[in-house]
């Protein structure tokens, strides 16, 4: 997404400066090298790997990714901050993304959001104090026939009514296919 | 005569994602045929089919391929699977239900254009499609359909990789996609040069939509003449996967020849089956958000490459219809659209960045109950100053914003005037202030 940068709390690099990127993580990133003409092009795959491993992309991680790919850390930040899918701060273990585009709006996304806000006692772009849940909104998720819909991590929940919220969130596997 | 499904013919077949089932149903026959025909003959056949791009712009695929410079050494194929246009999800159906059809299309296009690598630029939210495509790719590699000397052909080697996006609408724009592929922010490039001359990593590149590439398979399998007889030739040939969402009885993805009317898509028994619970249609976006609005009196609009323009729309778009019923407050709709284009603008062009943001602010004012009648003219005026069509932007995002905003105000002006005269705001908007 866009030049309007939403909700990116600053996560300082750890004071001890210990490297984050283990050999294993680096090996995962290195698997992308043969697929592209340049190291720079491995940046987005690398950001995916890092976020999947650590739950976010901290400034320390950006610095190390930059070193590994020979891209200045400022440019790592430049790329990363453009996309809504990467974040520097902490997010809940389960990130709920509610679609807010037109089709889902017409089908009642606002009532769904309100039910989630109440159930979790947080607003959009917030995380519950126990670190379990974050509540986000995004533009069209490409599942408009299921509106109103939401993703919990990688799983899509279709036609979610406000009354369904408690039941869905109580399921420990609600984020897995 | 009933229409025989082409692109969706495997959708309901059990195990349709597996290479075995795909093969049993005639899959990978077309790539073998293409290899026998040779590159020039395949290119000619695609041109003759008059296949036009399904990603929104409707550019003829065969012509696009012919722009590649003749003496190139490296060629890339970028498969546009970013599908982020609100109301659109047909690419997802293809990738989740018939991934090998897409892979076969990639093979034929890759062979014809001498591509050495195909990147599938897949939006990150499509987790299920990602898993299914990965598995399909593994199967295809194991069957020597990708990699070196494909199907024993010494003159055809190509790799195919999935490149996942990271949440940005503008990366669906072909040069934004290329920038993003190169590891940068998805800022669309100033054209020319077009990707065919200097695309990914500065090399000649073809960017095609998932559905466009899928259409290439039946074109080679059954011939351009057959393909071109479907739909409304000569301008709008072939089948199309339409999507319909909103309060219809059966929202979903349905196939029909190009030229289906919006009414049939919403009401037809093979399609949306009419409105839920006796609701009445207020407005329809027939082709993905960016094409603009139809009123309930304009449902005879045909979804082909020409007719939507007669209704003041941008074009066919993605043929993804969003239906809005009479209970919906159009101020909410206006705000939603304005917010979408404002937050998804990449910010490079002043007219797009500022125009969409100011319209969003005005839309909020109208929704909060303090709008003025002049605001409607102001929105119309701003929309007239942005976009590629007016020569004031780098990419089509600003045009995409213009059409829904201006047609909403123009075609529903009386509704907006009444809202403004009543001076009663939308509760949620007031609460959020
Ligand atoms: C803002 C914007 C977003 C776009 N998003 C998509 C998209 O998600 N998928 C797509 O196929 N084309 C999208 N397009 C159109 C592409 O730029 C391009 O025309 C298309 O991928 C070409 O493929 P085709 O000729 O096969 O249709 C978008 C265009 C603009 C201006
Ligand atoms: S028109 Fe808008 S989205 Fe496109 S390049 Fe310009 S600012 Fe970016
Ligand atoms: S509008 Fe919600 S998924 Fe498309």
Coordinates of N, CA, C and O in Angstrom, one line a residue, chain A residues 4 98-110 113 137-141, chain B residues 84-87 285 289-290 293 322 324 328-345 356 359-367 379 397 400-401 404-405 408 416 426 428-429:
Chain A
X4 N 0.5 6.6 2.3 CA 0.0 6.8 3.6 C 0.4 5.7 4.5 O -0.1 4.6 4.3
X98 N -9.9 -7.7 8.4 CA -11.3 -7.6 7.9 C -11.3 -6.8 6.6 O -10.7 -5.7 6.5
X99 N -12.0 -7.3 5.6 CA -12.1 -6.6 4.3 C -13.0 -5.4 4.5 O -14.1 -5.5 5.1
X100 N -12.6 -4.2 4.0 CA -13.4 -3.0 4.2 C -13.8 -2.4 2.8 O -14.3 -1.3 2.7
X101 N -13.6 -3.2 1.7 CA -13.9 -2.6 0.4 C -15.4 -2.7 0.1 O -16.2 -3.3 0.9
X102 N -15.8 -2.2 -1.0 CA -17.2 -2.0 -1.3 C -18.2 -3.1 -1.1 O -19.2 -3.0 -0.4
X103 N -17.8 -4.3 -1.7 CA -18.7 -5.4 -1.6 C -18.9 -5.9 -0.2 O -20.1 -6.1 0.2
X104 N -17.9 -5.9 0.6 CA -18.0 -6.4 2.0 C -18.7 -5.3 2.8 O -19.5 -5.6 3.7
X105 N -18.5 -4.0 2.4 CA -19.2 -3.0 3.1 C -20.7 -3.1 2.9 O -21.5 -3.1 3.9
X106 N -21.1 -3.4 1.7 CA -22.6 -3.5 1.4 C -23.1 -4.7 2.1 O -24.3 -4.7 2.6
X107 N -22.3 -5.7 2.4 CA -22.8 -6.9 3.1 C -22.6 -6.9 4.6 O -22.8 -7.8 5.3
X108 N -22.2 -5.7 5.1 CA -22.2 -5.5 6.5 C -20.9 -5.7 7.2 O -20.8 -6.3 8.3
X109 N -19.8 -5.2 6.6 CA -18.5 -5.3 7.3 C -18.4 -4.5 8.6 O -17.7 -4.8 9.5
X110 N -19.2 -3.4 8.6 CA -19.1 -2.5 9.8 C -19.6 -3.2 11.0 O -19.0 -3.1 12.1
X113 N -17.0 -5.6 12.1 CA -15.9 -5.0 12.8 C -16.3 -4.6 14.3 O -15.5 -4.8 15.2
X137 N -7.7 -3.8 9.2 CA -8.6 -3.8 8.1 C -7.8 -3.6 6.8 O -6.7 -3.1 6.9
X138 N -8.3 -4.2 5.7 CA -7.6 -4.1 4.5 C -8.6 -3.8 3.3 O -9.8 -4.1 3.5
X139 N -8.0 -3.4 2.2 CA -8.9 -3.3 1.0 C -9.1 -4.7 0.5 O -8.5 -5.7 0.9
X140 N -10.0 -4.8 -0.5 CA -10.6 -6.0 -1.1 C -9.6 -7.2 -1.0 O -8.5 -7.2 -1.4
X141 N -10.1 -8.3 -0.4 CA -9.2 -9.5 -0.2 C -9.4 -10.5 -1.4 O -8.9 -11.6 -1.4
Chain B
X84 N -6.5 -7.3 -7.3 CA -6.9 -6.6 -6.1 C -8.0 -5.6 -6.4 O -8.3 -4.8 -5.5
X85 N -8.5 -5.6 -7.6 CA -9.6 -4.7 -7.9 C -10.9 -5.1 -7.2 O -11.4 -6.3 -7.3
X86 N -11.4 -4.2 -6.3 CA -12.6 -4.6 -5.6 C -13.7 -5.2 -6.5 O -14.0 -4.6 -7.5
X87 N -14.3 -6.3 -6.1 CA -15.3 -7.0 -6.9 C -14.8 -8.1 -7.8 O -15.6 -8.7 -8.4
X285 N -21.9 -1.7 -9.9 CA -20.5 -1.5 -10.6 C -20.3 -2.7 -11.4 O -20.2 -3.8 -10.8
X289 N -14.4 -2.1 -9.4 CA -14.7 -0.8 -8.9 C -14.3 0.3 -9.9 O -15.1 1.3 -10.0
X290 N -13.2 0.2 -10.6 CA -12.7 1.3 -11.4 C -13.5 1.7 -12.6 O -13.3 2.7 -13.2
X293 N -20.3 3.4 -12.2 CA -21.6 3.0 -11.8 C -22.6 2.9 -12.9 O -22.7 3.8 -13.8
X322 N -20.4 -5.5 -8.7 CA -20.8 -5.3 -7.3 C -22.2 -4.7 -7.3 O -22.4 -3.7 -8.0
X324 N -25.4 -3.0 -5.5 CA -25.7 -2.2 -4.3 C -27.2 -2.1 -4.2 O -27.9 -1.7 -5.2
X328 N -28.7 0.8 1.0 CA -27.3 1.3 1.3 C -27.3 2.8 1.1 O -27.9 3.4 0.2
X329 N -26.6 3.5 2.1 CA -26.5 4.9 2.0 C -25.3 5.3 1.1 O -24.2 4.8 1.3
X330 N -25.7 6.0 0.0 CA -24.7 6.2 -1.0 C -23.5 7.1 -0.6 O -22.4 7.1 -1.2
X331 N -23.7 7.8 0.5 CA -22.6 8.5 1.1 C -21.5 7.6 1.6 O -20.3 7.9 1.5
X332 N -21.9 6.5 2.2 CA -21.0 5.4 2.6 C -20.2 4.9 1.4 O -19.0 4.7 1.5
X333 N -20.9 4.7 0.3 CA -20.3 4.2 -0.9 C -19.3 5.2 -1.4 O -18.1 4.8 -1.7
X334 N -19.7 6.5 -1.4 CA -18.7 7.5 -1.9 C -17.5 7.5 -1.0 O -16.4 7.6 -1.5
X335 N -17.7 7.5 0.3 CA -16.5 7.5 1.2 C -15.6 6.3 1.0 O -14.4 6.4 1.0
X336 N -16.2 5.2 0.8 CA -15.5 3.9 0.7 C -14.6 4.0 -0.6 O -13.4 3.7 -0.5
X337 N -15.2 4.4 -1.7 CA -14.4 4.5 -2.9 C -13.3 5.5 -2.8 O -12.2 5.2 -3.2
X338 N -13.6 6.7 -2.3 CA -12.6 7.7 -2.2 C -11.5 7.3 -1.3 O -10.3 7.5 -1.6
X339 N -11.8 6.6 -0.2 CA -10.8 6.1 0.7 C -9.9 5.1 -0.1 O -8.7 5.1 0.0
X340 N -10.5 4.2 -0.8 CA -9.8 3.2 -1.5 C -8.7 3.8 -2.4 O -7.5 3.5 -2.3
X341 N -9.1 4.7 -3.3 CA -8.2 5.3 -4.2 C -7.1 6.2 -3.6 O -6.0 6.3 -4.0
X342 N -7.6 6.8 -2.5 CA -6.6 7.7 -1.8 C -5.5 6.8 -1.1 O -4.3 7.1 -1.2
X343 N -5.9 5.8 -0.3 CA -4.9 5.1 0.4 C -4.1 4.2 -0.5 O -2.9 3.9 -0.2
X344 N -4.6 3.8 -1.7 CA -3.9 3.0 -2.6 C -3.1 3.7 -3.6 O -2.3 3.2 -4.4
X345 N -3.2 5.1 -3.7 CA -2.4 5.8 -4.6 C -1.0 5.7 -4.1 O -0.7 5.8 -3.0
X356 N -7.3 12.5 -5.0 CA -8.1 11.4 -4.3 C -8.2 11.7 -2.8 O -9.3 11.5 -2.2
X359 N -10.9 14.4 -2.3 CA -12.2 13.9 -2.5 C -12.6 13.1 -1.3 O -13.8 13.1 -0.9
X360 N -11.7 12.4 -0.8 CA -12.0 11.6 0.5 C -12.4 12.5 1.6 O -13.4 12.3 2.3
X361 N -11.7 13.6 1.7 CA -12.1 14.6 2.8 C -13.5 15.2 2.5 O -14.3 15.3 3.4
X362 N -13.7 15.5 1.3 CA -15.0 16.1 0.9 C -16.1 15.0 1.2 O -17.2 15.3 1.7
X363 N -15.8 13.8 0.8 CA -16.8 12.7 1.0 C -17.1 12.5 2.5 O -18.3 12.3 2.9
X364 N -16.1 12.7 3.3 CA -16.3 12.6 4.8 C -17.2 13.8 5.3 O -18.1 13.6 6.1
X365 N -17.0 14.9 4.7 CA -17.8 16.1 5.1 C -19.2 15.8 4.7 O -20.1 16.0 5.5
X366 N -19.5 15.3 3.5 CA -20.8 15.1 3.1 C -21.5 14.0 4.0 O -22.6 14.2 4.5
X367 N -20.7 13.0 4.3 CA -21.2 11.9 5.2 C -21.5 12.4 6.6 O -22.3 11.8 7.3
X379 N -16.2 17.8 -6.5 CA -15.7 16.4 -6.7 C -15.6 16.2 -8.2 O -14.6 15.7 -8.7
X397 N -4.2 4.4 -12.3 CA -4.9 4.4 -11.0 C -5.8 5.6 -10.9 O -7.0 5.5 -10.5
X400 N -8.8 5.2 -12.9 CA -9.7 4.2 -12.2 C -10.4 4.9 -11.0 O -11.5 4.4 -10.7
X401 N -9.9 5.9 -10.5 CA -10.6 6.6 -9.4 C -11.6 7.5 -10.0 O -12.7 7.7 -9.4
X404 N -15.6 5.8 -11.1 CA -16.6 5.5 -10.1 C -17.0 6.8 -9.4 O -18.2 7.0 -9.1
X405 N -16.1 7.7 -9.1 CA -16.4 8.9 -8.4 C -17.3 9.8 -9.2 O -18.4 10.2 -8.8
X408 N -20.8 8.2 -10.0 CA -21.7 8.1 -8.8 C -22.4 9.4 -8.5 O -23.6 9.5 -8.3
X416 N -27.7 12.6 -3.7 CA -26.8 13.3 -2.9 C -27.3 14.7 -2.5 O -27.1 15.2 -1.4
X426 N -24.1 10.4 8.7 CA -24.1 8.9 8.9 C -23.6 8.7 10.3 O -22.5 9.2 10.6
X428 N -22.0 6.4 12.0 CA -20.7 5.9 12.2 C -19.6 7.0 11.9 O -18.6 7.1 12.6
X429 N -19.9 7.8 10.9 CA -18.9 8.8 10.6 C -18.8 9.9 11.7 O -17.8 10.3 12.1

